[in-house]
Coordinates of C-alpha atoms and ligand atoms in Angstrom, one line a residue:
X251 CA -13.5 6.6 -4.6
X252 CA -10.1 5.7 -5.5
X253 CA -10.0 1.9 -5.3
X254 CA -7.2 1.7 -7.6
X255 CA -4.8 0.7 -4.9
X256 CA -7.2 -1.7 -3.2
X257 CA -6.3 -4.3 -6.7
X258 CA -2.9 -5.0 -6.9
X259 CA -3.4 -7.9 -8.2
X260 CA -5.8 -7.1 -11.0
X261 CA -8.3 -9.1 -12.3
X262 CA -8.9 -12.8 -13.3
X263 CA -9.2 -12.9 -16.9
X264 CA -10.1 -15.7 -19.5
X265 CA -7.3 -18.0 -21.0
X266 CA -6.0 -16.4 -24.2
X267 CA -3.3 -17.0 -26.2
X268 CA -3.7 -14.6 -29.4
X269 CA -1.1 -12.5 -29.4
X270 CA -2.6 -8.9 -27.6
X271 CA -6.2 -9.6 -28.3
X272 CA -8.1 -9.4 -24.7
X273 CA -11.8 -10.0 -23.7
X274 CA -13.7 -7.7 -21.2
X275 CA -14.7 -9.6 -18.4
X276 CA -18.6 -8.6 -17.5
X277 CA -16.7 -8.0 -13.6
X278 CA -14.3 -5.9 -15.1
X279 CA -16.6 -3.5 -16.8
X280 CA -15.4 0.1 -15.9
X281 CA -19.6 1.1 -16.1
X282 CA -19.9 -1.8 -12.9
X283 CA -18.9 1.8 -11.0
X284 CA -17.9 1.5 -6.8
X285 CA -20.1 3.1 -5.3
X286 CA -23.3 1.9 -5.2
X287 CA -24.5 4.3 -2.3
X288 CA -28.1 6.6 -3.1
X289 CA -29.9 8.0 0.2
X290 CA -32.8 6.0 1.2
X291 CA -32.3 2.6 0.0
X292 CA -32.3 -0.6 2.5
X293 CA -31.2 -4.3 2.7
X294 CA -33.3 -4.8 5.7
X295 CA -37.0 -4.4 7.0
X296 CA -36.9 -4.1 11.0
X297 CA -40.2 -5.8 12.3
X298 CA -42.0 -3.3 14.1
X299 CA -41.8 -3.0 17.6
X300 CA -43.2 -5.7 20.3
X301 CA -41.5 -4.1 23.5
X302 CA -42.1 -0.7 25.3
X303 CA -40.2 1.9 23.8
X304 CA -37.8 2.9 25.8
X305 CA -36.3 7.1 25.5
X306 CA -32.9 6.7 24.0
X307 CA -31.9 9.7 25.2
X308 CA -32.4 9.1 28.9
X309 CA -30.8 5.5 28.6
X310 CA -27.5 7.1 26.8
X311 CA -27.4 10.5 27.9
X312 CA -24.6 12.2 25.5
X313 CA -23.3 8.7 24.4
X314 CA -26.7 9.3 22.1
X315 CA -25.4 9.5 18.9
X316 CA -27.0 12.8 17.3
X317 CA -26.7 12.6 13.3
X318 CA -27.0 9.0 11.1
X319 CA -23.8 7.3 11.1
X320 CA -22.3 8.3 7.7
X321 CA -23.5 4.1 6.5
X322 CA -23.3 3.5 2.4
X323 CA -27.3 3.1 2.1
X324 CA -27.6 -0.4 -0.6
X325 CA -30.3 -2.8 -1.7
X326 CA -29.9 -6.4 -1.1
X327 CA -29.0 -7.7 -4.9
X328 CA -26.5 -4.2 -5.1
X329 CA -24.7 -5.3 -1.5
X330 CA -24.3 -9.0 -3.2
X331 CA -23.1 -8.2 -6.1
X332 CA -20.7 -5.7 -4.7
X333 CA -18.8 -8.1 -2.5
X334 CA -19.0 -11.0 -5.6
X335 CA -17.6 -8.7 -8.1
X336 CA -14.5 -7.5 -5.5
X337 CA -14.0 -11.7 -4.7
X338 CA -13.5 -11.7 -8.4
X339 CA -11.0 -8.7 -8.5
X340 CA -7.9 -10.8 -6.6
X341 CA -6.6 -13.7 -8.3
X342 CA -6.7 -17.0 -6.4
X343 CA -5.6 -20.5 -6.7
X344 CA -9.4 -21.6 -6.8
X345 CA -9.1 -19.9 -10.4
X346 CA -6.0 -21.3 -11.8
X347 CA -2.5 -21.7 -11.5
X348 CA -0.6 -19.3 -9.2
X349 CA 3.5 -20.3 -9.2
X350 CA 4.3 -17.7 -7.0
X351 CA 8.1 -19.3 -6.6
X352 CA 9.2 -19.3 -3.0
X353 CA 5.5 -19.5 -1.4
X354 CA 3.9 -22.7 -2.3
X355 CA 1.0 -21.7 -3.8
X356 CA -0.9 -25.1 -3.6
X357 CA -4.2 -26.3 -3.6
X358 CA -6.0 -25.7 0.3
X359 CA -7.7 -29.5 -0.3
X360 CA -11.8 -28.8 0.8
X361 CA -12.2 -31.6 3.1
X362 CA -9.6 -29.4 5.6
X363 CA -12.1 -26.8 5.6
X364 CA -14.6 -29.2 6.1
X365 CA -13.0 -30.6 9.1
X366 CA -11.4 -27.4 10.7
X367 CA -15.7 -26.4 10.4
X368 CA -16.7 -29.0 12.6
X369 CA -18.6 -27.6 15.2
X370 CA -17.0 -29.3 18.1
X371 CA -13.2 -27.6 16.4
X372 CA -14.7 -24.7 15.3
X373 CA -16.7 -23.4 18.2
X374 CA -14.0 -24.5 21.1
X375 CA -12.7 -21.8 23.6
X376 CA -8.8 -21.7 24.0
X377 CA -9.2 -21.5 27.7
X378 CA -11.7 -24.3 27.9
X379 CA -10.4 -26.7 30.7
X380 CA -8.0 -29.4 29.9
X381 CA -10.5 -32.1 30.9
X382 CA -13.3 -30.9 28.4
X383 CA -10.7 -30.3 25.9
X384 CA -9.0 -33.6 25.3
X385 CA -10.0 -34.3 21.8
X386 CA -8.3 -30.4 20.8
X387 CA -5.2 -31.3 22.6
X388 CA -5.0 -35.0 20.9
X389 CA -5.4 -32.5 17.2
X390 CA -2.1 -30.6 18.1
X391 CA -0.5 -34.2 19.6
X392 CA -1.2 -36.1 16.8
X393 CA 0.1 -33.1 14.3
X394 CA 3.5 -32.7 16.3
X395 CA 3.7 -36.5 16.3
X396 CA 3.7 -36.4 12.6
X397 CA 5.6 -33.3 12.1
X398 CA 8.1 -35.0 14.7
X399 CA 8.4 -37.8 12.3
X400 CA 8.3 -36.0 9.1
X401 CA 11.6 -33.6 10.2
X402 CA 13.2 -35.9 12.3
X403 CA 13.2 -33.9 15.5
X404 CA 12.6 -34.8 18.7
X405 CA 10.9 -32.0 20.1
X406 CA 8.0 -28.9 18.8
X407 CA 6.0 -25.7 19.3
X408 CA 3.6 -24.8 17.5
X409 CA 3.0 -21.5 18.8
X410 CA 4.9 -19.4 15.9
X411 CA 2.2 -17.8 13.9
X412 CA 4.1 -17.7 10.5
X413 CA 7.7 -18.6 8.9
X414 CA 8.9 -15.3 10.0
X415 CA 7.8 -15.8 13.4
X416 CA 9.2 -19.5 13.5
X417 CA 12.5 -18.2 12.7
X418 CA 12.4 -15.7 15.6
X419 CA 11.4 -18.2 17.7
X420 CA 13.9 -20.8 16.4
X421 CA 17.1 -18.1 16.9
X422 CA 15.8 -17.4 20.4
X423 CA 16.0 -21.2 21.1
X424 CA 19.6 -21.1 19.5
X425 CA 20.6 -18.1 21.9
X426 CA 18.8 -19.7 24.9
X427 CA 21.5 -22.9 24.8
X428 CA 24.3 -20.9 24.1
X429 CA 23.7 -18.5 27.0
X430 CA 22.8 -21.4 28.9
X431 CA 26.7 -22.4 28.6
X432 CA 28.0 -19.8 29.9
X433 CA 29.0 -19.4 26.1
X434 CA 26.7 -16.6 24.5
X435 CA 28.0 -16.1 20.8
X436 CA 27.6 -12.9 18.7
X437 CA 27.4 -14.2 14.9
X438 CA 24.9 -15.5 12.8
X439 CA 25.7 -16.6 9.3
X440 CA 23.5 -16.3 6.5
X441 CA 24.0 -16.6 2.5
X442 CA 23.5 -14.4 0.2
X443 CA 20.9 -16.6 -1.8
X444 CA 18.4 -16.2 2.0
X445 CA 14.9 -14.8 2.0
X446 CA 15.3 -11.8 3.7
X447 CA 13.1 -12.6 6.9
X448 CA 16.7 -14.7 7.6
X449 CA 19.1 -11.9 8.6
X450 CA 15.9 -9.7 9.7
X451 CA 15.6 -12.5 12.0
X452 CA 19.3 -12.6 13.0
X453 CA 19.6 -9.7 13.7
X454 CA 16.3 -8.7 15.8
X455 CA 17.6 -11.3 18.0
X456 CA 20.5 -9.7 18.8
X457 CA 22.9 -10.9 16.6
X458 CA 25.4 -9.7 13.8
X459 CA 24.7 -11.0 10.8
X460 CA 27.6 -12.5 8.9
X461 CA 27.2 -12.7 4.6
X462 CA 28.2 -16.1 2.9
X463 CA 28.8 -16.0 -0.9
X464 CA 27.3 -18.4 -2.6
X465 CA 29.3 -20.6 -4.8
X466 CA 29.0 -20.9 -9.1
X467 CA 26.6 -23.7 -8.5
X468 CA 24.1 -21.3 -6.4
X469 CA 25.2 -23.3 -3.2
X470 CA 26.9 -22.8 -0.1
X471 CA 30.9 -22.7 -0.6
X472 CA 31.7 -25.5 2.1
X473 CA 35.4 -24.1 2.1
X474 CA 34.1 -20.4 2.7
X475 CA 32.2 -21.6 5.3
X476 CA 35.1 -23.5 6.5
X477 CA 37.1 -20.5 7.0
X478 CA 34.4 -17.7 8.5
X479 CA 32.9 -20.5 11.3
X480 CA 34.2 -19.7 14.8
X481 CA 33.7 -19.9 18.5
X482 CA 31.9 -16.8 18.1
X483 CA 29.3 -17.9 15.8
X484 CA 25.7 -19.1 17.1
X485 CA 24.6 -20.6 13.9
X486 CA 24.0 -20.8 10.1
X487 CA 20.4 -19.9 8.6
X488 CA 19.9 -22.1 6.0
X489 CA 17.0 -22.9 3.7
X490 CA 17.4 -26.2 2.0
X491 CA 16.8 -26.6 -1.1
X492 CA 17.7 -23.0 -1.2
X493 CA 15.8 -20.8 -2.4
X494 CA 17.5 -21.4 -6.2
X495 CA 15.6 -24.8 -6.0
X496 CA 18.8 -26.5 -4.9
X497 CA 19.1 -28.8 -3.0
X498 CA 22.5 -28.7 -0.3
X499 CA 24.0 -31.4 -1.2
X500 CA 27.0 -30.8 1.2
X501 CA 24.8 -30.7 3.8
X502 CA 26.5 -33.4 6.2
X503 CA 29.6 -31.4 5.5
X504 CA 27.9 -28.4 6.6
X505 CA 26.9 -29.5 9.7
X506 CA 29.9 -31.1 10.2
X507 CA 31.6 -27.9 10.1
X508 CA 29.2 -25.9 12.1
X509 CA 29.2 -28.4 15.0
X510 CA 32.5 -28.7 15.4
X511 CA 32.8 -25.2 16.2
X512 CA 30.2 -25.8 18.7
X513 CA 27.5 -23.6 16.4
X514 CA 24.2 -24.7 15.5
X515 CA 22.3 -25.3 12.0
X516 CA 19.3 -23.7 11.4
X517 CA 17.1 -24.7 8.9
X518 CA 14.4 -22.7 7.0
X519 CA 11.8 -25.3 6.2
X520 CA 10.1 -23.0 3.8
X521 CA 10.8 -25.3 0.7
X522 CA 10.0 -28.7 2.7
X523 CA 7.9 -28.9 -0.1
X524 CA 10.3 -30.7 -1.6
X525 CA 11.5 -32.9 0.9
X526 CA 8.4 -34.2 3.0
X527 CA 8.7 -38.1 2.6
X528 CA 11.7 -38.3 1.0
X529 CA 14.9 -36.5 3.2
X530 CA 14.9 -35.6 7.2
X531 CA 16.1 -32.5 7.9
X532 CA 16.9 -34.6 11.7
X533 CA 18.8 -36.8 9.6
X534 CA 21.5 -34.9 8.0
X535 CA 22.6 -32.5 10.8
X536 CA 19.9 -29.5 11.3
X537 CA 19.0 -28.5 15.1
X538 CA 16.7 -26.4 14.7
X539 CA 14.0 -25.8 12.0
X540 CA 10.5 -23.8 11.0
X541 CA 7.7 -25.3 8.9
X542 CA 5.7 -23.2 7.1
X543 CA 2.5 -24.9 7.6
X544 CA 0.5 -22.5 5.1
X545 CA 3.2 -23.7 2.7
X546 CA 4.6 -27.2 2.2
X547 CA 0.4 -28.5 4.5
X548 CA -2.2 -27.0 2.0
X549 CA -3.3 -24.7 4.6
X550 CA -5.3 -21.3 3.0
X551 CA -2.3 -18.2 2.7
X552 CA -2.6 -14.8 1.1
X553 CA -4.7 -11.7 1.4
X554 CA -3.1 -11.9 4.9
X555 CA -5.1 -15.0 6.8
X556 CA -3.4 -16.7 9.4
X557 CA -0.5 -18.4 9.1
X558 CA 1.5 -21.6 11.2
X559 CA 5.5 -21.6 11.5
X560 CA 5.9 -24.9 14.3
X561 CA 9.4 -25.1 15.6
X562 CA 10.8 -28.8 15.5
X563 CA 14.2 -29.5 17.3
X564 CA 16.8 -31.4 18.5
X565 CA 16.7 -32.6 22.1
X566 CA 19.1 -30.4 23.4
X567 CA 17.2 -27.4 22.5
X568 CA 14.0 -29.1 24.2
X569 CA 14.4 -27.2 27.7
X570 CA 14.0 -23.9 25.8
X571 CA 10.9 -24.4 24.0
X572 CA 7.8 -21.4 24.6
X573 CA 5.8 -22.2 27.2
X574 CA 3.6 -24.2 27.6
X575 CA 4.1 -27.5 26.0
X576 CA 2.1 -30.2 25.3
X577 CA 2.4 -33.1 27.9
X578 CA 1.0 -36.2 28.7
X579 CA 0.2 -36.1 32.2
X580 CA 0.5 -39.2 35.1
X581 CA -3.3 -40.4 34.4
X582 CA -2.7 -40.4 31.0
X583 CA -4.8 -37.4 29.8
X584 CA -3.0 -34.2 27.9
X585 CA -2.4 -31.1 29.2
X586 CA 0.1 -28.1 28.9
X587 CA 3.3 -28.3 31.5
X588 CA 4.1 -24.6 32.6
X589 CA 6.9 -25.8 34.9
X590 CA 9.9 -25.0 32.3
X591 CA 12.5 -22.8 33.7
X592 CA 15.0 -22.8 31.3
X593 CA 11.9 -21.8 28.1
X594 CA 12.6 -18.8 26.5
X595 CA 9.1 -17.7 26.8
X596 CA 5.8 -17.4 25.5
X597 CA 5.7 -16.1 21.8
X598 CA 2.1 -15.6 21.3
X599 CA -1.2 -15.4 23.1
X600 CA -2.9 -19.0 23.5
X601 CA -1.8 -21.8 21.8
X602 CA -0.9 -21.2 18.2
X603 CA -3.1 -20.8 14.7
X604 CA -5.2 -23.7 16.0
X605 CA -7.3 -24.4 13.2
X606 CA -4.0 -23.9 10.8
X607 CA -3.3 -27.3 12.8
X608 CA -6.7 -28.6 12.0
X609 CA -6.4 -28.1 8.2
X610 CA -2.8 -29.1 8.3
X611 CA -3.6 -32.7 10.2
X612 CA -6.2 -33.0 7.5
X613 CA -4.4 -32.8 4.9
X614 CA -1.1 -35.3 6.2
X615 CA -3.8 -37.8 7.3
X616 CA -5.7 -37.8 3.9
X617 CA -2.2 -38.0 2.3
X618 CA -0.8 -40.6 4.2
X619 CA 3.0 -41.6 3.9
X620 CA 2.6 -42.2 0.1
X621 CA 0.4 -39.6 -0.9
X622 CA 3.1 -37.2 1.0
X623 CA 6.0 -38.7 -0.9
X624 CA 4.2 -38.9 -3.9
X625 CA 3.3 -35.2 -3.6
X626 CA 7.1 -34.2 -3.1
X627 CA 7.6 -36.0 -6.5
X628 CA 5.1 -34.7 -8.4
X629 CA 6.0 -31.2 -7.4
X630 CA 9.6 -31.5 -8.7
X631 CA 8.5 -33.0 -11.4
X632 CA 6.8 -30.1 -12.5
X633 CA 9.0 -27.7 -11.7
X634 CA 11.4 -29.7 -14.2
X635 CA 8.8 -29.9 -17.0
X636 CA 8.3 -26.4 -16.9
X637 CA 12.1 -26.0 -17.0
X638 CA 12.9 -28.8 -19.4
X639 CA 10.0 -26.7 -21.5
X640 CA 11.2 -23.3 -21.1
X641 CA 14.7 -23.1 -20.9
X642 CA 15.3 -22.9 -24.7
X643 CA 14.0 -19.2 -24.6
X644 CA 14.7 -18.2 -20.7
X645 CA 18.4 -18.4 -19.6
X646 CA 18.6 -20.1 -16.6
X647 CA 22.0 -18.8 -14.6
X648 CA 22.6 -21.8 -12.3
X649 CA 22.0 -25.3 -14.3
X650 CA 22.1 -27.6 -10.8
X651 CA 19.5 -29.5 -10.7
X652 CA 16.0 -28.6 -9.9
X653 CA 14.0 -29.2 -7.0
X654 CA 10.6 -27.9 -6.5
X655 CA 10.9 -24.8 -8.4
X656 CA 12.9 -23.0 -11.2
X657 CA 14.8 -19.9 -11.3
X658 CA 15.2 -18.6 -14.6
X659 CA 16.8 -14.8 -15.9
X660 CA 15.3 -12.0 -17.7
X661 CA 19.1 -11.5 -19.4
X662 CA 18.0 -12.3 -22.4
X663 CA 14.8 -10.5 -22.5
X664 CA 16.1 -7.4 -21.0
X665 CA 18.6 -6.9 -24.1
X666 CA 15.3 -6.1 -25.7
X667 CA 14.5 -3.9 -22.9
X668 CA 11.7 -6.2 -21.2
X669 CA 12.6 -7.1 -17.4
X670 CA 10.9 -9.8 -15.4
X671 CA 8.2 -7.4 -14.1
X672 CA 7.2 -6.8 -17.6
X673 CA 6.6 -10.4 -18.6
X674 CA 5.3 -11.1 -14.7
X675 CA 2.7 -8.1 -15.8
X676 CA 2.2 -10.1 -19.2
X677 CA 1.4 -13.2 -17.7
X678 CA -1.5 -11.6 -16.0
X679 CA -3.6 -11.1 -19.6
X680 CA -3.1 -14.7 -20.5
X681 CA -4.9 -15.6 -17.1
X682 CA -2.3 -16.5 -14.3
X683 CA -0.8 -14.9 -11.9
X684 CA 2.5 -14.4 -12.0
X685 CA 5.8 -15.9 -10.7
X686 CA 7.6 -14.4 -8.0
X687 CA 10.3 -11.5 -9.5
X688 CA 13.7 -10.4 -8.0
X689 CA 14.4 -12.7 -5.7
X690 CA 16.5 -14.6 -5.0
X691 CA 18.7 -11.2 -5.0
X692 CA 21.6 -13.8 -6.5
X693 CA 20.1 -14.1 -9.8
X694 CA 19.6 -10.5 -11.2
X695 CA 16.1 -10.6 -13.2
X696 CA 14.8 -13.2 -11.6
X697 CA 11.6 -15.0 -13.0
X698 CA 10.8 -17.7 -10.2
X699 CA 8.8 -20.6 -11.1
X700 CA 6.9 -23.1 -8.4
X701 CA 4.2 -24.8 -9.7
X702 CA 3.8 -26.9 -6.9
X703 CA 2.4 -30.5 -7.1
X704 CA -1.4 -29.2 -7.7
X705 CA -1.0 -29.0 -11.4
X706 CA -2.3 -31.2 -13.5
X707 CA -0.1 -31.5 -17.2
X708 CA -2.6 -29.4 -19.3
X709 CA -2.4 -26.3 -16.7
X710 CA 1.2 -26.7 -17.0
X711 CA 1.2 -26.4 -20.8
X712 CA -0.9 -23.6 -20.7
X713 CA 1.3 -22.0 -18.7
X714 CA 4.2 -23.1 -20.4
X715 CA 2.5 -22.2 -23.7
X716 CA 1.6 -18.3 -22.5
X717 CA 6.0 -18.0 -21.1
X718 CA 6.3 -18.7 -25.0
X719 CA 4.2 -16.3 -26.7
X720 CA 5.6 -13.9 -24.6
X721 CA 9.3 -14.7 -25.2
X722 CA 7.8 -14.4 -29.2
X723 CA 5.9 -11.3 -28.0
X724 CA 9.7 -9.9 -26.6
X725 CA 11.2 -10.3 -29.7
X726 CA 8.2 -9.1 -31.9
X727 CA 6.3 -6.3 -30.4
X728 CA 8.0 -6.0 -26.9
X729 CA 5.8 -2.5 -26.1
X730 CA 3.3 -5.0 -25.5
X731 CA 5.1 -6.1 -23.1
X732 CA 6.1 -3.2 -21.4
X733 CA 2.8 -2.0 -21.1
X734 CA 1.0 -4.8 -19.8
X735 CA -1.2 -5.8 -18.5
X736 CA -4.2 -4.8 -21.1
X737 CA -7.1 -7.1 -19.6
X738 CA -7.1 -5.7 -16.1
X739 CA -9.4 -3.3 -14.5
X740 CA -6.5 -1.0 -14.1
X741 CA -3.2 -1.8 -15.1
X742 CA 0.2 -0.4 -13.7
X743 CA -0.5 0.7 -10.4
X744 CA 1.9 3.2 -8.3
X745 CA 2.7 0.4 -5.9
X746 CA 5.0 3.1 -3.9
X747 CA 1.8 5.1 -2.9
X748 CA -0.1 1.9 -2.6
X749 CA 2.0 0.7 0.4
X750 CA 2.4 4.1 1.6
X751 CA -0.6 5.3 1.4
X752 CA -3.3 2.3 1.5
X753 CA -7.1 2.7 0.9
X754 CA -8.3 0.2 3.2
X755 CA -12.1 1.4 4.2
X756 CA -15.5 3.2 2.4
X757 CA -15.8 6.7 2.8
X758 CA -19.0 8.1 1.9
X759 CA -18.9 10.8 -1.2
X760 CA -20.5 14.3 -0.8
X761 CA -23.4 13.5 -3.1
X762 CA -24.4 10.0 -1.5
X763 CA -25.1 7.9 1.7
X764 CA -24.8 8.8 5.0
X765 CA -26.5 11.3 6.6
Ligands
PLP271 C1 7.8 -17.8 2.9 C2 9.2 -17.8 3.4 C3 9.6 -17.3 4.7 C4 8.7 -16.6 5.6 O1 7.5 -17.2 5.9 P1 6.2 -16.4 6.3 O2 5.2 -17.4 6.7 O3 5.8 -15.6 5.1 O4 6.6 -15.4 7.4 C5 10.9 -17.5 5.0 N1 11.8 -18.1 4.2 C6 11.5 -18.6 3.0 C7 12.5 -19.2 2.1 C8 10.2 -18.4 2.5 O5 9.9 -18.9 1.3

C-alpha cells in the first residue's frame, strides 16, 4: 500500500545536534510494515446468540449483502499499535516546538479540553430549545463580551468557521453597507505582503482586487495609498502586524485616509497574537475584523479540525450581521433574534464551531487580563530572541522591528545552493517541525519564524542551536542539506501527486483481508 503520501510531515525524531548522525526511531522502523491484514484474525468475540434467529435474507431481500465486506481482518494488540504508531508519524505541538510562522502554533492549554468535555457542553443539541439552553447561550455571550472588549468593537458573529471564512463574511458585511447607500463600490485594496485568502476573498465577493506595494520598511506606503483610494473603493484588507511581523504604525493615518473617501478598513486579525491586551484594533480605526480563534485562543488547529473566524465590528456594520444573533430578550433570558432585515445572511448551518468557543472562553478566563497581556509579551519576546540569536547567519531583508514572529531570507544560503525548503527539510532531523517557507511572497526565500509564547528559553535554544548547525552544515557539507531529511520514514515526497492524487482510505491487497 502506498502510504508514502499519507506523511507529509514525516516523523517525530529525537533531538540531535551531531552534525548528520540520526537515530532510528523503533516507530519508524521500515520492518513495522502497513498492512497488518491476514484472513481469519479478530479483535472481537460476538456472544452467542440469546434472540430468535431471524432469516436475513427474507428481512433484506437483495439489500442482503452477498460476499464479506472487503474488512482488513486484525488482532486487538496489531489494531492498537497500528493507530499509535500513525499518531506518531505527524508531528504535533504535544511533541515540541512547531514555529510554523503565520499560524500560531501554540499550546491547546488541557483544562479547555477538559471543559469543552463536560457532559452538559459536550452532549448539547444545537436545536435544543432556548429555555433548556441558557447556560450554552451565556458560553457564546460571555466569549463575544470578551472578544467585544479585547478588539474594541461593538458588535459580533461567531458563525465563520475559519479565518478564511471570517474574511468572507467580513467583506460581505463591507458590501452590505455600501449597497445599502445606494453607493455600491467595485474596489478592494490589498498589499502585496497579504495572505493570499485576502484577495481570494476580495474577489469571490465580487470585487476587483487592487495591488498596494509595500514600502522599504515592509509596510504600507501611506502616500501610495493616498493616491489609489477613491469613491470607488470598498475597503483595504489589512493584516496588522503584517504578515512581516510588523506592526502598522501608520495605522491612524491609514484609516484616516480610507474613511475620508468613505471606504472601510478591514482588518485580518490573524496575528492578534500580538496585540491581545495591549492595542485595539476598535481603537485605531478598523471596522471590520476576523479572529482566528484556533490561532491567537489556544484552540486545537491542523490535520484539518475545526476552526473559529468570529467577526467583530463597528456599529454601523451591526444591521448586517448573519442571522441570528445573540439577544437578550424582555424577561431577561438569551435567545437568537431572526428579525434582521438588512443581515446579509446566514453563513453556516447552526451556530458556529461551538465548542471552538468553549476551548477559547477557557483559555481567556484562565488567562485573565494579565495572563493575556503577559502572553502577547512573552510571544514577542521570543520571536526577538530568536531573531536577536540568528540574525548573524540569516539575512533578514526588512530590519523594522519585530512583533510576534520573524522573517528572515535564504539569500545567503542560496549562494551556496541551499533554499529555505532545504533547511525547512533540515530542521525536521534535529526534531522540529519546520517554519513556514515562501511566504510572505515579499521576501523571496522566506524562512518564517513564530515561536509563539509557549516556549519556554531552553526549547528556544535548541531551536536556535539546530538554525546554527545548519547555517555551519550550509557552508560545510550543504548536500546534506539538500537531501534532507535523513531521520524520516520517507523523505522527499512528490508533494504535486500528493495533492493531486491523495491516498486517503485502506484498500485491501490481493493476498490478504477481505473476503
Ligand atoms: C491563517 C491566516 C488566514 C486564514 O485563516 P484560516 O483559519 O486558515 O482560514 C488569513 N490571514 C492570515 C494572515 C493568516 O495567518
Amino acid at each position: 500500500m502506498a502510504t508514502e503520501t499519507m506523511n507529509p510531515v514525516g516523523a517525530p525524531t529525537p533531538r540531535n545536534t551531531t552534525l548528520g548522525k540520526v537515530r532510528t526511531h523503533p516507530t519508524q522502523n521500515e520492518g513495522l510494515i502497513f498492512e497488518k491484514s491476514s484472513p481469519g484474525k479478530r479483535a472481537v468475540r460476538l456472544a452467542p446468540l440469546d434472540v430468535p434467529e431471524v432469516d436475513a435474507a427474507t428481512l433484506l431481500g437483495d439489500a442482503l449483502r452477498v460476499e464479506a465486506a472487503p474488512l482488513p481482518e486484525v488482532s486487538e494488540i496489531e489494531i492498537i499499535r497500528h493507530f499509535t504508531r500513525l499518531s506518531t508519524w505527524n508531528y504535533a505541538i504535544d511533541l515540541g516546538m512547531y514555529p510554523l510562522g503565520s499560524c500560531t502554533m501554540k499550546y491547546n492549554p488541557r483544562v479547555n479540553e477538559f471543559v469543552s468535555r463536560l457532559e452538559g457542553i459536550a452532549e448539547a443539541h444545537p436545536y435544543q430549545p432556548e429555555t433548556l439552553a441558557q447556560g450554552s447561550l451565556k458560553v457564546v455571550r460571555e466569549l463575544e463580551q470578551c472578544l467585544m472588549e479585547i478588539t474594541g468593537m461593538d458588535a459580533i458573529t461567531m458563525q465563520p468557521a475559519a479565518g478564511a471564512h471570517g474574511e468572507f463574511t467580513g467583506i460581505l458585511l463591507v458590501r452590505a453597507y455600501h449597497e445599502s447607500r445606494g453607493n455600491a463600490r467595485r474596489k478592494v485594496i490589498v498589499p502585496d505582503s497579504a495572505h493570499g485568502t485576502n484577495p481570494a476573498t476580495a474577489a469571490i465577493c465580487g470585487y476587483e482586487v487592487q495591488n498596494l506595494k509595500s514600502n522599504a520598511l515592509g509596510m504600507v506606503d501611506v502616500a501610495e495609498l493616498e493616491r489609489i483610494v477613491d469613491e470607488d473603493t470598498a475597503a483595504l484588507m489589512l493584516t496588522n502586524p503584517s504578515t512581516i511581523g510588523v506592526f502598522e504604525s501608520e495605522i491612524h493615518r491609514i484609516a484616516d485616509v480610507l474613511h475620508a473617501k468613505g471606504a472601510l478598513l478591514y482588518m485580518d486579525g490573524a496575528n492578534m497574537n500580538a496585540l491581545v491586551g495591549k492595542a485595539r484594533p476598535g481603537d485605531f480605526g478598523v471596522d471590520v475584523m476576523h479572529l482566528n480563534l484556533h490561532k491567537t485562543f489556544s484552540t486545537p488547529h491542523g490535520g484539518g479540525g475545526p476552526g473559529s473566524g468570529p467577526v467583530a465590528c463597528k456599529a454601523i456594520l451591526e444591521p448586517f450581521l448573519p442571522t441570528p444573533v445573540l439577544a437578550r430578550k424582555a424577561d431577561g433570558t438569551l435567545g437568537w433574534n431572526y428579525d434582521r432585515p438588512q443581515s446579509v445572511g446566514r453563513v453556516r448551518a447552526y451556530y458556529g464551531n461551538y465548542g471552538m468557543f468553549v476551548r477559547a472562553l477557557a483559555y481567556i478566563l484562565a488567562n485573565g487580563p494579565d495572563g493575556l497581556r503577559q502572553t502577547t509579551e512573552d510571544a514577542v519576546l521570543n520571536a526577538n530572541y530568536i531573531r536577536a540569536s540568528l540574525e548573524d547567519l540569516y539575512e533578514l531583508p526588512y530590519k523594522t522591528a519585530s512583533m510576534h514572529e520573524v522573517v528572515f531570507s535564504d539569500r545567503r544560503q542560496a549562494t551556496r545552493g541551499v533554499k529555505t525548503g532545504d533547511i525547512a527539510k533540515r530542521i525536521i532531523d534535529y526534531g522540529f517541525h519546520p517554519f513556514t517557507v515562501s511566504f510572505p511572497l515579499i521576501v523571496s526565500g522566506a524562512l518564517m519564524i513564530e515561536p509563539t509564547e509557549s516556549e519556554s528559553k531552553e526549547e528556544l535554544d535548541r531551536f536556535i542551536e539546530a538554525m546554527r548547525a545548519i547555517a555551519q552544515e550550509v557552508e560545510e557539507t550543504p548536500e546534506l542539506v539538500k537531501n534532507a531529511p535523513h531521520s524520516t520514514r520517507v523523505s522527499r515526497l512528490d508533494e504535486a501527486t500528493a495533492a493531486r492524487k491523495p491516498v486517503l482510505r485502506w484498500r485491501p491487497t490481493t493476498n490478504s483481508g477481505g473476503a
